[in-house]
Amino acid sequence: MIPDLEDYKWIVPDFIWELDELVDIEKLLKALPDADDLAKLMPDFEKIGESLASLKGFLSPGYNLVSEVIGASDLLLLLGSPGETAFRATDQGYDNDKQFKKGLLGELILLQQQIQQHEEEARRAAGFSSQQKRKVSDKEKIDQLQEELLRTQLKYQRMLERLEKENKELRKLVLQRDEKGIHQRKLKKSLIDMYSEVLDILSDYDASYNTQDHLPRVVVVGDQSAGKTSVLEMIAQARIFPRGSGEMMTRSPVKVTLSEGPHHVALFKDSSREFDLTKEEDLAALRNEIEIRMRNSVKEGCTVSTETISLSVKGPGLQRMVLVDLPGVISTVTSGMAPDTKETIFSISKAYMQNPNAIILCIQDGSVDAERSIVTDLVSQMDPQGKRTIFVLTKVDLAEKNVASPNRIQQIIEGKLFPMKALGYFAVVTGKGNSSESIESIKEYEEEFFQNSKLLKTSMLKAHQVTTKNLSLAVSDCFWKMVRESVEQQADAFKATRFNLETEWKNNYPRLRELDRNELFEKAKNEILDEVISLTQVTPKHWEEMLEKTLWERVSTHVIENIYLPAAQTANSGTFNTTVDIKLKQWTDKQLPNKAVEVAWETLQEEFSRFMTEKKGKEHDDIFDKLKQAVKEETIKRHKWNERAEDSLRVIQHNALEDRSISDKQQWDAAIHFMEETLQSRLKDTESVIEDMVGPDWKKRWLHWVGRTKEQNIRNETKNELEKLIKCNEDHPAYLANDEVTTVRKNLEARGVAVDPCLIKDTWHQIYRRYFLKSALNHCNLCRRGFYYYQRHFVDSELECNDIVLFWRIQRMLAITANTLRQQLTNTEVRRLEKNVKEVLEDFAEDNEKKVMLLTGKRVQLAEDLKKVREIQEKLEAFIEALHQEK
C-alpha cells in the first residue's frame, strides 16, 4: 500500500533516504534468538492452544516492534493491522516525524517478519516439547509458561527501549539540521504555534471566555493537590511549575502550548527570553517568573485570578497540543483566602469546561478515598455522556500499597466506581514524593513500577492504559481530532460575526474610518503635539500683556496695603520715599520673584489648556477630550519652572524699582492713568463694603422695598458720626485715638444707640479708607500738570507728586518683568513643556489600561471588536490552510 515516491523524491531531503546507514540492521538481527534457542528455552507447551490468546496479547502487531518505533497509527495506514491503543489517529498527516519514519519502514518490516518466523518456530518447538513432558502437572506448566513469556516480553522490551532511544536521537538530529536551514521547505510556524496564537487573541478579545469561543483546548481540572501540575510536567517533560506543600500554587489559568523542537525550551508569549529547560537555574527562574505573574494577576482582596498566563514549551518528542491548567477545586475556604475563593474556582472551571469542544482532563488522586472527590461531580455535570472527558488516576503506586482491595482501582479505571463517564481511563505515576526528583528518574520509576505491578500482571489494567507517555499520545490524538472537526465551523462563526460588526459600523459611522484604540491614540497624539507647537506661534505682545495684567492682579493688594498706604501716612516727602524704598527692597528680596514665576507658569498653563480644550469647529472629535485632559493634567504635574529663573529675575526687578527718572511727559501721564485706575478700583471695592455694612440707602429702600437690619442701622449711625469727625479735621491720621472712640460712643449712646468700641474702629477703617482714596484721586488730578515741577525736583512748589513716581516705578517693573518672563517662556519653558507632553504620551502609549480608560465609547469598542474578529478570522484561515497543506 506504499505509494511510489520516485516522482516525489525532491519533496524529502536526501539525508532522509540515507537514514538506513545510521541504523545497524544486521546488529539488530544478530541480537534476535533463533528457533533452536527458543525451543530450548520453552519447557512444555501443552495446551498451547488455550494459552495462544495470552501469547498473542504480548506479541500481537499492536505491541510489535514496528508499532513501538513508528506508531500504531502509521502502522494502520501502511500495514492495515489493528492497533491496541485507546485512541487511533484519524488523519496521519499531523505527525511531524512521518518523513523520518518512512526511511526506517523497510528495515523495520523485515525485522517484524523475522520476529513472526521466530514465533512460528517457537510454536512448533512448543508442540515438540509438550509431547516429551506430558508427566508435568498442568499447574506447573502454566506457571512455567507465564515466567518464560514474561522473560521474552522483557527481552523484547529492552530491544524496544534501545531502538526508541536511537529513534529519539535521530529525530533530534533531523530537527537540528532543519533548524540550521538544511530543510528549507518547512513552514515558518508550526501548526500548534499558529493555533496557539489564535487562542491568545481570543483570550484578549473575550476575557470572560464566553460561548462564542468554541475552539478546542485540553482543560486540566482536579481537586487541589490531586497531581494536576505533576501530570502536566510529565507531559511537558520538565518541572516548570511552582510547588508548595499543601498550599494553593495555581492561582490563575496557565495555557501551555506544547510543540516539537530540537531544543527543550520555554518562553512566554509577551517575552523574548527563552528558558533552557535542561538547566536547573533556568528552570528555577521560570518557576519564579510564573509565580510572580500569578501573584501580580490576583487583584487585592482575591485569592485566584481569571487572567490567563500563556506559556510555550518546545522540545524533542513532545506531543503537539494546547493545555490549560486551572486552579485546583477546593471543598473548604481556609484562613488567608478570600471568602468567594471556592465559588470563583468553580466558575472558572465551568467557564472553560462548558466549551463543547474542550477536552476535559479530569485528574483524580488515587491515594485518597474516591468518595472525597469533588471534581468528578463537576465534570459529570459539564460532560454527562463523557464524550470529551479523559479520566486520569494519579499516585497509583500509593494506591496499590494503601488500598485493601485492588479491584477498587480496577473499578475506578473501568469507570464503574464514579457516576461520571469518560472517553478513556488512564493510570499514571508522576513522582516519588520528592519535588526535586528529575523527570527522567520519575519516568524510569513509573515504567519500573508498572512492569512489576500486580495490576498489570493480573490484567486489572491494560498496557495502553498506563504511563504518562500513553496518556500524552492519547490526549494529543483526541485534541487534533477535535481541532479538525471544529475549526472550520468556528471560522465560519467568526466570519458571520465580522459581517454583523461591519454592517453595524456602516450604519452608525458611514463617513468614518474604522480606527481601533491604538490608531485613535496615534491620531490624538499628533493633534496634541500640533497644539503644543501652536504655543510657539503666540505673539510676544500677547504673552507680555497677559503676564503684566495677571502679575498686577496678584501684587496690587500688597502694593496698595503694605507699601503705598503706609508710606502715604508719613509727614513729608523724604519720609515717604524712604519708606517706599525700604518696603520695595524687602518685597523684591522675598516675594516678588517667586510670585512672578508663579504667574508665568499659570499663564503658560492657561494658554496650554486653551489650545488643548479649544474646539476646532466641525473637525473637532470629542472622543479625544478625556485623553487630552489627562495629558494636560499629567504634563502640568510633571513640569517645573527653571529654578535659576528667580535669581536672575530678582536682579532685574531690583534694578527696575530703583530707577526714579521719568524721561518724558507721556510716561508721566501713563503713570497717572495707572494710579487712577488702581485707586478707582480700590474705591469701588471700599464703597461696596460700606454699603454692605450700613445697608441700602433711601433710594434703594423705596425702589426695591427693602429695609436695614438692626446691625446695619447701628453701623449707619456710627458712619454718620465718624464722617462728622473727618469733616472737622481733614488732616486726621489713619487711626482713631482712644478718647475719640469714647467720644463717638457717648454721642451715639446719647441718641439711644448702644455700640461696641470694636465696631467703631472697624467702621472707621472703611470710612477713612474711602476718604483717603478720594483725596488721592484729587491729588492725581493736580499732578497732571506736575511733570514740569518734577523735572525741577518740586523746588519752589507746594505740589508734591511722589506717589506718581511710585506708581511709575511699579508700572515699569511690571513691564520689564513681563518681558523677561516672556523670553523665558518662549526660549525655554515651551520647549520643556513640549518634551514633557511627548514623555507623557509615550508613557500612555505603553499603558493599555490607561488607553482603555481614556478612549471609550461605542465607536471605539466597535472598532476594537472588528479588529480582533478580523485578526482571529485571518489567523484561523491561515491555520486551516496550513492544516490542509500538511494533510
Short mmCIF file of N, CA, C and O in Angstrom, two decimals, residues 49-151:
data_model
loop_
_atom_site.label_atom_id
_atom_site.label_comp_id
_atom_site.label_asym_id
_atom_site.label_seq_id
_atom_site.Cartn_x
_atom_site.Cartn_y
_atom_site.Cartn_z
N GLY A 49 -2.74 -24.20 22.66
CA GLY A 49 -3.89 -23.54 22.01
C GLY A 49 -4.69 -22.70 22.98
O GLY A 49 -5.21 -21.65 22.64
N GLU A 50 -4.79 -23.19 24.27
CA GLU A 50 -5.55 -22.43 25.26
C GLU A 50 -4.83 -21.14 25.66
O GLU A 50 -5.44 -20.16 26.03
N SER A 51 -3.51 -21.20 25.61
CA SER A 51 -2.73 -20.02 26.03
C SER A 51 -2.34 -19.11 24.87
O SER A 51 -1.61 -18.14 25.05
N LEU A 52 -2.79 -19.47 23.65
CA LEU A 52 -2.38 -18.69 22.48
C LEU A 52 -2.87 -17.24 22.54
O LEU A 52 -2.21 -16.32 22.09
N ALA A 53 -4.05 -17.07 23.12
CA ALA A 53 -4.60 -15.71 23.24
C ALA A 53 -3.70 -14.84 24.12
O ALA A 53 -3.45 -13.67 23.82
N SER A 54 -3.21 -15.44 25.23
CA SER A 54 -2.31 -14.69 26.11
C SER A 54 -1.00 -14.37 25.39
O SER A 54 -0.46 -13.27 25.50
N LEU A 55 -0.48 -15.35 24.63
CA LEU A 55 0.75 -15.12 23.87
C LEU A 55 0.55 -14.03 22.83
O LEU A 55 1.41 -13.18 22.62
N LYS A 56 -0.61 -14.05 22.19
CA LYS A 56 -0.90 -13.03 21.18
C LYS A 56 -0.97 -11.63 21.78
O LYS A 56 -0.59 -10.65 21.18
N GLY A 57 -1.45 -11.62 23.04
CA GLY A 57 -1.52 -10.32 23.72
C GLY A 57 -0.17 -9.66 23.90
O GLY A 57 -0.04 -8.46 23.91
N PHE A 58 0.89 -10.52 24.06
CA PHE A 58 2.24 -9.96 24.23
C PHE A 58 2.95 -9.72 22.91
O PHE A 58 3.78 -8.83 22.80
N LEU A 59 2.67 -10.57 21.90
CA LEU A 59 3.41 -10.49 20.65
C LEU A 59 2.54 -10.07 19.47
O LEU A 59 2.89 -10.26 18.33
N SER A 60 1.38 -9.50 19.76
CA SER A 60 0.47 -9.07 18.69
C SER A 60 1.02 -7.86 17.96
O SER A 60 1.87 -7.15 18.49
N PRO A 61 0.52 -7.59 16.73
CA PRO A 61 1.00 -6.41 15.97
C PRO A 61 0.79 -5.10 16.72
O PRO A 61 1.48 -4.16 16.49
N GLY A 62 -0.22 -5.04 17.64
CA GLY A 62 -0.44 -3.81 18.41
C GLY A 62 0.70 -3.53 19.37
O GLY A 62 0.85 -2.45 19.88
N TYR A 63 1.52 -4.58 19.64
CA TYR A 63 2.63 -4.38 20.57
C TYR A 63 3.93 -4.83 19.93
O TYR A 63 4.83 -5.32 20.56
N ASN A 64 3.98 -4.80 18.60
CA ASN A 64 5.20 -5.28 17.94
C ASN A 64 6.22 -4.16 17.80
O ASN A 64 5.98 -3.02 18.16
N LEU A 65 7.37 -4.54 17.29
CA LEU A 65 8.50 -3.61 17.24
C LEU A 65 8.22 -2.43 16.33
O LEU A 65 8.53 -1.29 16.65
N VAL A 66 7.61 -2.68 15.18
CA VAL A 66 7.33 -1.60 14.24
C VAL A 66 6.37 -0.60 14.87
O VAL A 66 6.52 0.60 14.75
N SER A 67 5.35 -1.14 15.58
CA SER A 67 4.37 -0.26 16.20
C SER A 67 5.01 0.65 17.22
O SER A 67 4.69 1.82 17.32
N GLU A 68 5.96 0.12 18.02
CA GLU A 68 6.58 0.94 19.04
C GLU A 68 7.45 2.03 18.44
O GLU A 68 7.61 3.10 18.98
N VAL A 69 8.10 1.73 17.32
CA VAL A 69 9.04 2.70 16.76
C VAL A 69 8.34 3.75 15.93
O VAL A 69 8.57 4.93 16.06
N ILE A 70 7.41 3.35 15.05
CA ILE A 70 6.83 4.35 14.14
C ILE A 70 5.41 4.72 14.50
O ILE A 70 4.82 5.56 13.87
N GLY A 71 4.80 4.07 15.54
CA GLY A 71 3.46 4.46 15.97
C GLY A 71 2.40 3.59 15.36
O GLY A 71 2.44 3.23 14.20
N ALA A 72 1.41 3.25 16.18
CA ALA A 72 0.34 2.37 15.73
C ALA A 72 -0.48 3.00 14.62
O ALA A 72 -0.97 2.32 13.72
N SER A 73 -0.66 4.31 14.68
CA SER A 73 -1.49 4.96 13.66
C SER A 73 -0.87 4.85 12.27
O SER A 73 -1.56 4.62 11.28
N ASP A 74 0.48 4.98 12.18
CA ASP A 74 1.14 4.81 10.88
C ASP A 74 1.07 3.36 10.42
O ASP A 74 0.98 3.06 9.24
N LEU A 75 1.14 2.42 11.38
CA LEU A 75 1.07 1.01 11.01
C LEU A 75 -0.28 0.68 10.38
O LEU A 75 -0.38 -0.12 9.46
N LEU A 76 -1.34 1.33 10.95
CA LEU A 76 -2.67 1.11 10.38
C LEU A 76 -2.70 1.55 8.91
O LEU A 76 -3.30 0.91 8.05
N LEU A 77 -2.05 2.66 8.65
CA LEU A 77 -2.06 3.19 7.29
C LEU A 77 -1.23 2.33 6.34
O LEU A 77 -1.62 2.08 5.21
N LEU A 78 -0.09 1.85 6.84
CA LEU A 78 0.88 1.20 5.95
C LEU A 78 0.71 -0.31 5.88
O LEU A 78 0.97 -0.93 4.86
N LEU A 79 0.32 -0.94 7.00
CA LEU A 79 0.21 -2.39 7.04
C LEU A 79 -1.24 -2.88 7.12
O LEU A 79 -1.52 -4.04 6.89
N GLY A 80 -2.14 -2.00 7.54
CA GLY A 80 -3.54 -2.39 7.64
C GLY A 80 -3.82 -3.25 8.84
O GLY A 80 -4.86 -3.90 8.91
N SER A 81 -2.95 -3.34 9.85
CA SER A 81 -3.19 -4.19 11.01
C SER A 81 -3.83 -3.40 12.13
O SER A 81 -3.58 -2.23 12.27
N PRO A 82 -4.67 -4.02 12.97
CA PRO A 82 -5.35 -3.31 14.04
C PRO A 82 -4.38 -2.94 15.16
O PRO A 82 -3.43 -3.64 15.42
N GLY A 83 -4.65 -1.83 15.86
CA GLY A 83 -3.81 -1.38 16.96
C GLY A 83 -4.49 -1.60 18.30
O GLY A 83 -5.68 -1.81 18.37
N GLU A 84 -3.68 -1.54 19.36
CA GLU A 84 -4.22 -1.78 20.68
C GLU A 84 -4.37 -0.48 21.47
O GLU A 84 -4.75 -0.51 22.62
N THR A 85 -4.01 0.67 20.82
CA THR A 85 -4.08 1.94 21.55
C THR A 85 -5.52 2.38 21.74
O THR A 85 -6.40 2.03 20.96
N ALA A 86 -5.74 3.22 22.81
CA ALA A 86 -7.10 3.64 23.13
C ALA A 86 -7.64 4.65 22.15
O ALA A 86 -8.83 4.69 21.87
N PHE A 87 -6.76 5.48 21.58
CA PHE A 87 -7.21 6.49 20.63
C PHE A 87 -6.37 6.36 19.38
O PHE A 87 -5.18 6.61 19.42
N ARG A 88 -6.98 5.97 18.26
CA ARG A 88 -6.25 5.85 16.99
C ARG A 88 -6.43 7.13 16.20
O ARG A 88 -7.50 7.69 16.13
N ALA A 89 -5.36 7.58 15.59
CA ALA A 89 -5.41 8.84 14.82
C ALA A 89 -6.29 8.66 13.60
O ALA A 89 -6.24 7.64 12.94
N THR A 90 -7.11 9.65 13.31
CA THR A 90 -7.96 9.59 12.13
C THR A 90 -7.31 10.22 10.91
O THR A 90 -7.79 10.07 9.80
N ASP A 91 -6.22 10.95 11.12
CA ASP A 91 -5.54 11.59 10.00
C ASP A 91 -4.05 11.58 10.28
O ASP A 91 -3.60 12.20 11.23
N GLN A 92 -3.29 10.85 9.48
CA GLN A 92 -1.87 10.68 9.77
C GLN A 92 -1.03 11.84 9.26
O GLN A 92 0.18 11.80 9.36
N GLY A 93 -1.65 12.87 8.69
CA GLY A 93 -0.89 13.97 8.13
C GLY A 93 -0.32 14.91 9.17
O GLY A 93 0.31 15.87 8.83
N TYR A 94 -0.57 14.66 10.50
CA TYR A 94 -0.19 15.64 11.50
C TYR A 94 0.95 15.17 12.38
O TYR A 94 1.23 15.76 13.40
N ASP A 95 1.58 14.02 12.06
CA ASP A 95 2.76 13.60 12.83
C ASP A 95 3.98 14.20 12.17
O ASP A 95 4.31 13.86 11.04
N ASN A 96 4.66 15.09 12.93
CA ASN A 96 5.75 15.82 12.28
C ASN A 96 7.01 14.99 12.08
O ASN A 96 8.01 15.48 11.59
N ASP A 97 6.98 13.70 12.48
CA ASP A 97 8.15 12.85 12.21
C ASP A 97 7.86 11.83 11.12
O ASP A 97 8.59 10.85 10.98
N LYS A 98 6.79 12.00 10.34
CA LYS A 98 6.38 10.98 9.37
C LYS A 98 7.45 10.77 8.30
O LYS A 98 7.72 9.65 7.87
N GLN A 99 8.07 11.86 7.86
CA GLN A 99 9.07 11.71 6.80
C GLN A 99 10.22 10.83 7.29
O GLN A 99 10.79 10.04 6.54
N PHE A 100 10.56 10.99 8.58
CA PHE A 100 11.65 10.20 9.12
C PHE A 100 11.26 8.72 9.19
O PHE A 100 12.06 7.82 8.91
N LYS A 101 9.99 8.44 9.52
CA LYS A 101 9.56 7.05 9.69
C LYS A 101 9.62 6.27 8.40
O LYS A 101 9.90 5.06 8.39
N LYS A 102 9.36 6.92 7.27
CA LYS A 102 9.39 6.19 6.01
C LYS A 102 10.77 5.63 5.72
O LYS A 102 10.93 4.56 5.12
N GLY A 103 11.84 6.34 6.21
CA GLY A 103 13.19 5.87 5.96
C GLY A 103 13.50 4.55 6.65
O GLY A 103 14.29 3.74 6.18
N LEU A 104 12.86 4.35 7.81
CA LEU A 104 13.12 3.12 8.57
C LEU A 104 12.13 2.00 8.25
O LEU A 104 12.25 0.88 8.76
N LEU A 105 11.11 2.31 7.43
CA LEU A 105 9.99 1.40 7.27
C LEU A 105 10.41 0.04 6.72
O LEU A 105 10.04 -1.02 7.26
N GLY A 106 11.23 0.04 5.66
CA GLY A 106 11.60 -1.24 5.04
C GLY A 106 12.35 -2.14 6.00
O GLY A 106 12.04 -3.33 6.14
N GLU A 107 13.33 -1.55 6.72
CA GLU A 107 14.10 -2.36 7.65
C GLU A 107 13.26 -2.89 8.79
O GLU A 107 13.39 -4.04 9.23
N LEU A 108 12.35 -2.04 9.29
CA LEU A 108 11.53 -2.46 10.43
C LEU A 108 10.53 -3.54 10.04
O LEU A 108 10.24 -4.47 10.82
N ILE A 109 9.98 -3.48 8.80
CA ILE A 109 9.05 -4.52 8.35
C ILE A 109 9.79 -5.85 8.22
O ILE A 109 9.28 -6.92 8.60
N LEU A 110 11.01 -5.79 7.71
CA LEU A 110 11.83 -7.00 7.61
C LEU A 110 12.07 -7.59 9.00
O LEU A 110 11.97 -8.80 9.20
N LEU A 111 12.38 -6.69 9.97
CA LEU A 111 12.60 -7.15 11.34
C LEU A 111 11.33 -7.76 11.92
O LEU A 111 11.37 -8.78 12.62
N GLN A 112 10.19 -7.19 11.59
CA GLN A 112 8.91 -7.73 12.06
C GLN A 112 8.67 -9.13 11.50
O GLN A 112 8.22 -10.04 12.22
N GLN A 113 9.00 -9.35 10.24
CA GLN A 113 8.82 -10.68 9.63
C GLN A 113 9.72 -11.71 10.30
O GLN A 113 9.31 -12.84 10.54
N GLN A 114 10.94 -11.30 10.65
CA GLN A 114 11.85 -12.22 11.34
C GLN A 114 11.26 -12.63 12.68
O GLN A 114 11.33 -13.80 13.08
N ILE A 115 10.70 -11.64 13.40
CA ILE A 115 10.11 -11.94 14.71
C ILE A 115 8.95 -12.92 14.55
O ILE A 115 8.77 -13.87 15.32
N GLN A 116 8.09 -12.72 13.51
CA GLN A 116 6.96 -13.63 13.29
C GLN A 116 7.44 -15.04 12.95
O GLN A 116 6.83 -16.04 13.40
N GLN A 117 8.54 -15.17 12.20
CA GLN A 117 9.10 -16.51 11.91
C GLN A 117 9.53 -17.19 13.19
O GLN A 117 9.30 -18.40 13.39
N HIS A 118 10.17 -16.39 14.07
CA HIS A 118 10.58 -16.96 15.35
C HIS A 118 9.38 -17.40 16.17
O HIS A 118 9.43 -18.39 16.91
N GLU A 119 8.29 -16.67 16.06
CA GLU A 119 7.08 -17.06 16.79
C GLU A 119 6.57 -18.41 16.29
O GLU A 119 6.19 -19.30 17.09
N GLU A 120 6.56 -18.59 14.98
CA GLU A 120 6.10 -19.87 14.41
C GLU A 120 6.99 -21.03 14.85
O GLU A 120 6.52 -22.11 15.25
N GLU A 121 8.30 -20.83 14.80
CA GLU A 121 9.22 -21.87 15.24
C GLU A 121 9.04 -22.16 16.73
O GLU A 121 9.16 -23.31 17.17
N ALA A 122 8.74 -21.07 17.50
CA ALA A 122 8.52 -21.29 18.93
C ALA A 122 7.29 -22.14 19.17
O ALA A 122 7.25 -22.99 20.06
N ARG A 123 6.25 -21.90 18.32
CA ARG A 123 5.04 -22.72 18.49
C ARG A 123 5.33 -24.19 18.16
O ARG A 123 4.86 -25.11 18.87
N ARG A 124 6.10 -24.45 17.05
CA ARG A 124 6.42 -25.85 16.71
C ARG A 124 7.28 -26.49 17.79
O ARG A 124 7.08 -27.65 18.16
N ALA A 125 8.23 -25.70 18.28
CA ALA A 125 9.07 -26.24 19.36
C ALA A 125 8.25 -26.50 20.61
O ALA A 125 8.49 -27.46 21.34
N ALA A 126 7.26 -25.65 20.81
CA ALA A 126 6.42 -25.86 21.99
C ALA A 126 5.65 -27.18 21.87
O ALA A 126 5.50 -27.94 22.84
N GLY A 127 5.15 -27.45 20.65
CA GLY A 127 4.42 -28.72 20.45
C GLY A 127 5.33 -29.92 20.67
O GLY A 127 4.95 -30.93 21.29
N PHE A 128 6.56 -29.83 20.15
CA PHE A 128 7.51 -30.94 20.31
C PHE A 128 7.86 -31.15 21.78
O PHE A 128 7.92 -32.25 22.29
N SER A 129 8.10 -30.02 22.48
CA SER A 129 8.47 -30.12 23.89
C SER A 129 7.34 -30.64 24.73
O SER A 129 7.53 -31.39 25.68
N SER A 130 6.13 -30.29 24.38
CA SER A 130 4.98 -30.73 25.18
C SER A 130 4.76 -32.23 25.08
O SER A 130 4.29 -32.87 26.04
N GLN A 131 5.10 -32.82 23.92
CA GLN A 131 4.94 -34.27 23.78
C GLN A 131 5.93 -35.03 24.66
O GLN A 131 5.68 -36.14 25.09
N GLN A 132 7.11 -34.45 24.92
CA GLN A 132 8.13 -35.13 25.70
C GLN A 132 7.91 -34.98 27.20
O GLN A 132 8.51 -35.72 27.98
N LYS A 133 7.13 -33.96 27.60
CA LYS A 133 6.99 -33.72 29.05
C LYS A 133 5.53 -33.73 29.46
O LYS A 133 5.00 -32.75 29.98
N ARG A 134 4.85 -34.79 29.17
CA ARG A 134 3.44 -34.85 29.49
C ARG A 134 3.20 -35.10 30.98
O ARG A 134 2.08 -34.89 31.45
N LYS A 135 4.24 -35.62 31.70
CA LYS A 135 4.03 -36.01 33.08
C LYS A 135 3.99 -34.82 34.04
O LYS A 135 3.64 -34.96 35.18
N VAL A 136 4.41 -33.62 33.58
CA VAL A 136 4.40 -32.44 34.45
C VAL A 136 2.95 -31.98 34.66
O VAL A 136 2.16 -32.00 33.74
N SER A 137 2.65 -31.56 35.83
CA SER A 137 1.27 -31.16 36.15
C SER A 137 0.88 -29.91 35.38
O SER A 137 1.72 -29.10 34.99
N ASP A 138 -0.44 -29.75 35.18
CA ASP A 138 -0.94 -28.60 34.42
C ASP A 138 -0.59 -27.27 35.10
O ASP A 138 -0.25 -26.28 34.45
N LYS A 139 -0.67 -27.24 36.40
CA LYS A 139 -0.40 -26.00 37.11
C LYS A 139 1.05 -25.58 36.94
O LYS A 139 1.34 -24.39 36.71
N GLU A 140 1.97 -26.49 37.06
CA GLU A 140 3.38 -26.17 36.88
C GLU A 140 3.67 -25.70 35.47
O GLU A 140 4.46 -24.78 35.23
N LYS A 141 3.01 -26.35 34.49
CA LYS A 141 3.21 -25.96 33.10
C LYS A 141 2.76 -24.51 32.87
O LYS A 141 3.45 -23.73 32.20
N ILE A 142 1.61 -24.18 33.43
CA ILE A 142 1.09 -22.81 33.24
C ILE A 142 2.02 -21.79 33.89
O ILE A 142 2.34 -20.74 33.32
N ASP A 143 2.52 -22.09 35.12
CA ASP A 143 3.43 -21.18 35.81
C ASP A 143 4.72 -20.98 35.02
O ASP A 143 5.21 -19.86 34.86
N GLN A 144 5.25 -22.11 34.54
CA GLN A 144 6.49 -22.01 33.76
C GLN A 144 6.27 -21.22 32.47
O GLN A 144 7.12 -20.42 32.06
N LEU A 145 5.10 -21.46 31.85
CA LEU A 145 4.79 -20.75 30.62
C LEU A 145 4.74 -19.24 30.86
O LEU A 145 5.29 -18.44 30.11
N GLN A 146 4.08 -18.82 31.95
CA GLN A 146 3.97 -17.39 32.26
C GLN A 146 5.33 -16.76 32.54
O GLN A 146 5.62 -15.64 32.12
N GLU A 147 6.21 -17.52 33.25
CA GLU A 147 7.54 -16.99 33.54
C GLU A 147 8.35 -16.81 32.26
O GLU A 147 9.04 -15.80 32.07
N GLU A 148 8.27 -17.79 31.38
CA GLU A 148 9.02 -17.69 30.13
C GLU A 148 8.49 -16.57 29.25
O GLU A 148 9.25 -15.85 28.60
N LEU A 149 7.16 -16.46 29.22
CA LEU A 149 6.57 -15.37 28.42
C LEU A 149 6.99 -14.01 28.95
O LEU A 149 7.25 -13.07 28.20
N LEU A 150 7.06 -13.87 30.30
CA LEU A 150 7.47 -12.62 30.91
C LEU A 150 8.92 -12.30 30.56
O LEU A 150 9.27 -11.16 30.25
N ARG A 151 9.80 -13.34 30.59
CA ARG A 151 11.19 -13.12 30.22
C ARG A 151 11.31 -12.69 28.76
O ARG A 151 12.09 -11.81 28.40
#
